[in-house]
Amino acid sequence: DYELCEEWGRLYPIPREDLINLHREHLLHLLEMGDMEKALQLLQRIEDPGVCLAISEQSLDQHLNLAASHFLADYLTAHFYASLTTARRNEIQALYIGSKVLLTLPELSRVNYFHLSSRPLLMLEQLLMNMKVDWVAVAVQTLHQLLAGQEIGFTVEDIDNLLSKYAEKALNFPFTLKEKRS
């Protein structure tokens, strides 16, 4: 049905908003089906960059599954980096990095942290609070690699400060040890 509507759009003029809605719904359908190749082809067929940007951004704001969010964040960064505001750019890059970190977690646990995908530092803190030290090690390594030369609202130093804070708390004993007397 989407392809038929797209054909009609080539033959008859469609208002811009309706065209955006049509392509957005088609893109969301393809992403839900997990067909990233066809989704990319759809985005490449759209001639107007403004329409393509609007469709991609609106689709990203739908809070799709992990793979779809990662795909859209990557696409927006690769094709529309200069067109985005600094705040939106940081938000999209944080989502991209957060989704990369999520992909390092065991598959069954990703759902527990998906809501934090756009806030990688908070995700890292949640992992620390849940005592998932092995996962934190992999996440920190991934973050260090991804943050090299990037500006997304936090830095490697922020990660190190967070780790230091929780390391200090781990060593903080709320009671005094008493010596045993014989």
CSV table of C-alpha atoms in Angstrom, one decimal:
chain,number,residue,atom,x,y,z
A,1,ASP,CA,0.0,0.0,0.0
A,2,TYR,CA,2.8,2.4,0.8
A,3,GLU,CA,4.4,1.8,-2.6
A,4,LEU,CA,1.1,2.4,-4.3
A,5,CYS,CA,0.7,5.7,-2.4
A,6,GLU,CA,4.3,6.6,-3.4
A,7,GLU,CA,3.4,5.9,-7.1
A,8,TRP,CA,0.3,8.2,-6.8
A,9,GLY,CA,2.6,10.8,-5.3
A,10,ARG,CA,4.8,10.8,-8.4
A,11,LEU,CA,1.7,11.2,-10.6
A,12,TYR,CA,-0.3,13.7,-8.6
A,13,PRO,CA,0.8,16.5,-6.3
A,14,ILE,CA,0.5,15.6,-2.6
A,15,PRO,CA,0.7,18.3,0.1
A,16,ARG,CA,4.1,18.3,1.9
A,17,GLU,CA,2.7,17.3,5.3
A,18,ASP,CA,0.8,14.3,3.8
A,19,LEU,CA,3.9,13.3,1.9
A,20,ILE,CA,5.9,13.5,5.1
A,21,ASN,CA,3.3,11.4,7.0
A,22,LEU,CA,3.2,8.8,4.2
A,23,HIS,CA,6.9,8.3,4.1
A,24,ARG,CA,7.2,8.4,7.9
A,25,GLU,CA,4.6,5.6,8.3
A,26,HIS,CA,6.3,3.6,5.5
A,27,LEU,CA,9.7,4.1,7.2
A,28,LEU,CA,8.3,3.1,10.6
A,29,HIS,CA,6.8,0.0,9.1
A,30,LEU,CA,10.1,-1.0,7.4
A,31,LEU,CA,12.0,-0.4,10.7
A,32,GLU,CA,9.5,-2.4,12.7
A,33,MET,CA,9.9,-5.3,10.2
A,34,GLY,CA,13.7,-5.0,10.7
A,35,ASP,CA,14.3,-4.3,7.0
A,36,MET,CA,17.1,-1.6,7.3
A,37,GLU,CA,18.1,-2.0,3.7
A,38,LYS,CA,14.7,-1.1,2.3
A,39,ALA,CA,14.4,1.7,4.9
A,40,LEU,CA,17.7,3.1,3.6
A,41,GLN,CA,16.5,2.8,0.0
A,42,LEU,CA,13.3,4.7,0.9
A,43,LEU,CA,15.3,7.5,2.5
A,44,GLN,CA,17.6,7.7,-0.5
A,45,ARG,CA,14.6,7.9,-2.9
A,46,ILE,CA,13.3,11.1,-1.2
A,47,GLU,CA,14.5,13.9,-3.3
A,48,ASP,CA,13.8,16.9,-1.0
A,49,PRO,CA,16.4,16.9,1.8
A,50,GLY,CA,14.0,18.9,4.1
A,51,VAL,CA,11.4,16.2,3.8
A,52,CYS,CA,13.9,13.5,4.4
A,53,LEU,CA,15.2,15.3,7.5
A,54,ALA,CA,11.7,15.8,8.8
A,55,ILE,CA,10.8,12.1,8.3
A,56,SER,CA,14.0,10.9,9.9
A,57,GLU,CA,13.6,13.1,12.9
A,58,GLN,CA,9.9,12.4,13.5
A,59,SER,CA,10.6,8.7,13.2
A,60,LEU,CA,13.4,8.8,15.7
A,61,ASP,CA,11.1,10.6,18.1
A,62,GLN,CA,8.7,7.6,18.0
A,63,HIS,CA,11.1,5.7,20.4
A,64,LEU,CA,11.4,2.6,18.3
A,65,ASN,CA,13.3,-0.5,19.1
A,66,LEU,CA,17.0,-0.5,19.6
A,67,ALA,CA,18.1,-1.4,16.1
A,68,ALA,CA,15.7,1.2,14.5
A,69,SER,CA,16.9,4.0,16.9
A,70,HIS,CA,20.5,3.2,16.2
A,71,PHE,CA,19.9,3.2,12.4
A,72,LEU,CA,18.1,6.5,12.5
A,73,ALA,CA,20.6,8.2,14.8
A,74,ASP,CA,23.4,7.0,12.5
A,75,TYR,CA,21.6,8.2,9.4
A,76,LEU,CA,20.8,11.6,10.8
A,77,THR,CA,24.4,12.1,12.0
A,78,ALA,CA,25.8,11.0,8.7
A,79,HIS,CA,23.5,12.9,6.3
A,80,PHE,CA,22.2,15.9,8.3
A,81,TYR,CA,24.9,16.8,10.8
A,82,ALA,CA,25.2,20.4,9.6
A,83,SER,CA,21.4,20.9,9.4
A,84,LEU,CA,20.8,20.0,13.1
A,85,THR,CA,21.0,22.4,16.0
A,86,THR,CA,23.7,21.8,18.5
A,87,ALA,CA,21.3,20.6,21.1
A,88,ARG,CA,19.5,18.2,18.7
A,89,ARG,CA,22.9,17.0,17.4
A,90,ASN,CA,24.0,16.2,21.0
A,91,GLU,CA,20.7,14.5,21.6
A,92,ILE,CA,21.0,12.3,18.5
A,93,GLN,CA,24.7,11.5,19.1
A,94,ALA,CA,23.9,10.6,22.8
A,95,LEU,CA,21.2,8.2,21.5
A,96,TYR,CA,23.6,6.7,19.0
A,97,ILE,CA,26.2,6.2,21.7
A,98,GLY,CA,23.6,4.9,24.2
A,99,SER,CA,22.3,2.4,21.6
A,100,LYS,CA,25.9,1.3,21.0
A,101,VAL,CA,26.4,0.7,24.7
A,102,LEU,CA,23.1,-1.2,24.9
A,103,LEU,CA,24.3,-3.5,22.2
A,104,THR,CA,27.3,-4.4,24.4
A,105,LEU,CA,24.9,-5.7,27.1
A,106,PRO,CA,23.5,-9.3,27.1
A,107,GLU,CA,20.5,-9.4,24.8
A,108,LEU,CA,18.0,-10.4,27.5
A,109,SER,CA,19.1,-7.4,29.7
A,110,ARG,CA,18.8,-4.7,27.1
A,111,VAL,CA,15.1,-4.2,27.7
A,112,ASN,CA,15.8,-3.2,31.3
A,113,TYR,CA,18.1,-0.3,30.2
A,114,PHE,CA,16.4,0.7,26.9
A,115,HIS,CA,14.7,3.6,28.4
A,116,LEU,CA,18.1,5.1,29.2
A,117,SER,CA,19.4,4.7,25.6
A,118,SER,CA,19.5,8.5,25.1
A,119,ARG,CA,21.3,9.1,28.4
A,120,PRO,CA,24.5,6.9,28.3
A,121,LEU,CA,25.9,8.4,31.5
A,122,LEU,CA,22.8,7.6,33.4
A,123,MET,CA,22.8,4.1,31.9
A,124,LEU,CA,26.3,3.6,33.1
A,125,GLU,CA,25.4,4.8,36.6
A,126,GLN,CA,22.4,2.4,36.7
A,127,LEU,CA,24.7,-0.4,35.7
A,128,LEU,CA,27.0,0.6,38.6
A,129,MET,CA,24.1,0.7,41.1
A,130,ASN,CA,23.0,-2.7,39.9
A,131,MET,CA,26.5,-4.1,40.5
A,132,LYS,CA,27.0,-5.1,36.9
A,133,VAL,CA,30.7,-4.5,37.0
A,134,ASP,CA,31.6,-6.7,34.1
A,135,TRP,CA,29.0,-5.0,31.9
A,136,VAL,CA,30.3,-1.6,33.1
A,137,ALA,CA,33.8,-2.5,32.0
A,138,VAL,CA,32.7,-3.3,28.5
A,139,ALA,CA,30.4,-0.2,28.4
A,140,VAL,CA,33.2,2.1,29.6
A,141,GLN,CA,35.6,0.7,26.9
A,142,THR,CA,32.9,1.3,24.3
A,143,LEU,CA,32.3,4.8,25.5
A,144,HIS,CA,36.0,5.7,25.5
A,145,GLN,CA,36.2,4.5,21.9
A,146,LEU,CA,33.1,6.4,20.8
A,147,LEU,CA,33.9,9.7,22.6
A,148,ALA,CA,37.3,10.2,20.9
A,149,GLY,CA,37.0,13.6,19.3
A,150,GLN,CA,33.2,13.9,19.9
A,151,GLU,CA,31.2,16.6,21.7
A,152,ILE,CA,27.9,15.3,22.9
A,153,GLY,CA,27.3,16.9,26.2
A,154,PHE,CA,29.7,14.8,28.3
A,155,THR,CA,33.3,13.7,28.2
A,156,VAL,CA,35.6,10.9,29.2
A,157,GLU,CA,36.4,12.9,32.3
A,158,ASP,CA,32.7,12.8,33.3
A,159,ILE,CA,32.8,9.0,33.0
A,160,ASP,CA,36.0,8.8,35.1
A,161,ASN,CA,34.4,11.1,37.7
A,162,LEU,CA,31.3,8.8,37.8
A,163,LEU,CA,33.5,5.7,38.2
A,164,SER,CA,35.6,7.4,41.0
A,165,LYS,CA,32.4,8.5,42.8
A,166,TYR,CA,31.1,4.9,42.9
A,167,ALA,CA,34.5,3.4,43.7
A,168,GLU,CA,34.7,5.8,46.7
A,169,LYS,CA,31.2,4.7,47.8
A,170,ALA,CA,32.1,1.1,47.5
A,171,LEU,CA,34.9,1.7,50.0
A,172,ASN,CA,32.9,3.7,52.4
A,173,PHE,CA,31.9,1.7,55.5
A,174,PRO,CA,29.0,3.1,57.5
A,175,PHE,CA,30.1,1.4,60.8
A,176,THR,CA,33.3,1.0,62.7
A,177,LEU,CA,34.9,-2.3,63.1
A,178,LYS,CA,35.2,-3.5,66.7
A,179,GLU,CA,38.2,-5.5,67.9
A,180,LYS,CA,37.5,-8.9,69.5
A,181,ARG,CA,38.9,-9.2,73.0
A,182,SER,CA,40.0,-12.5,74.3
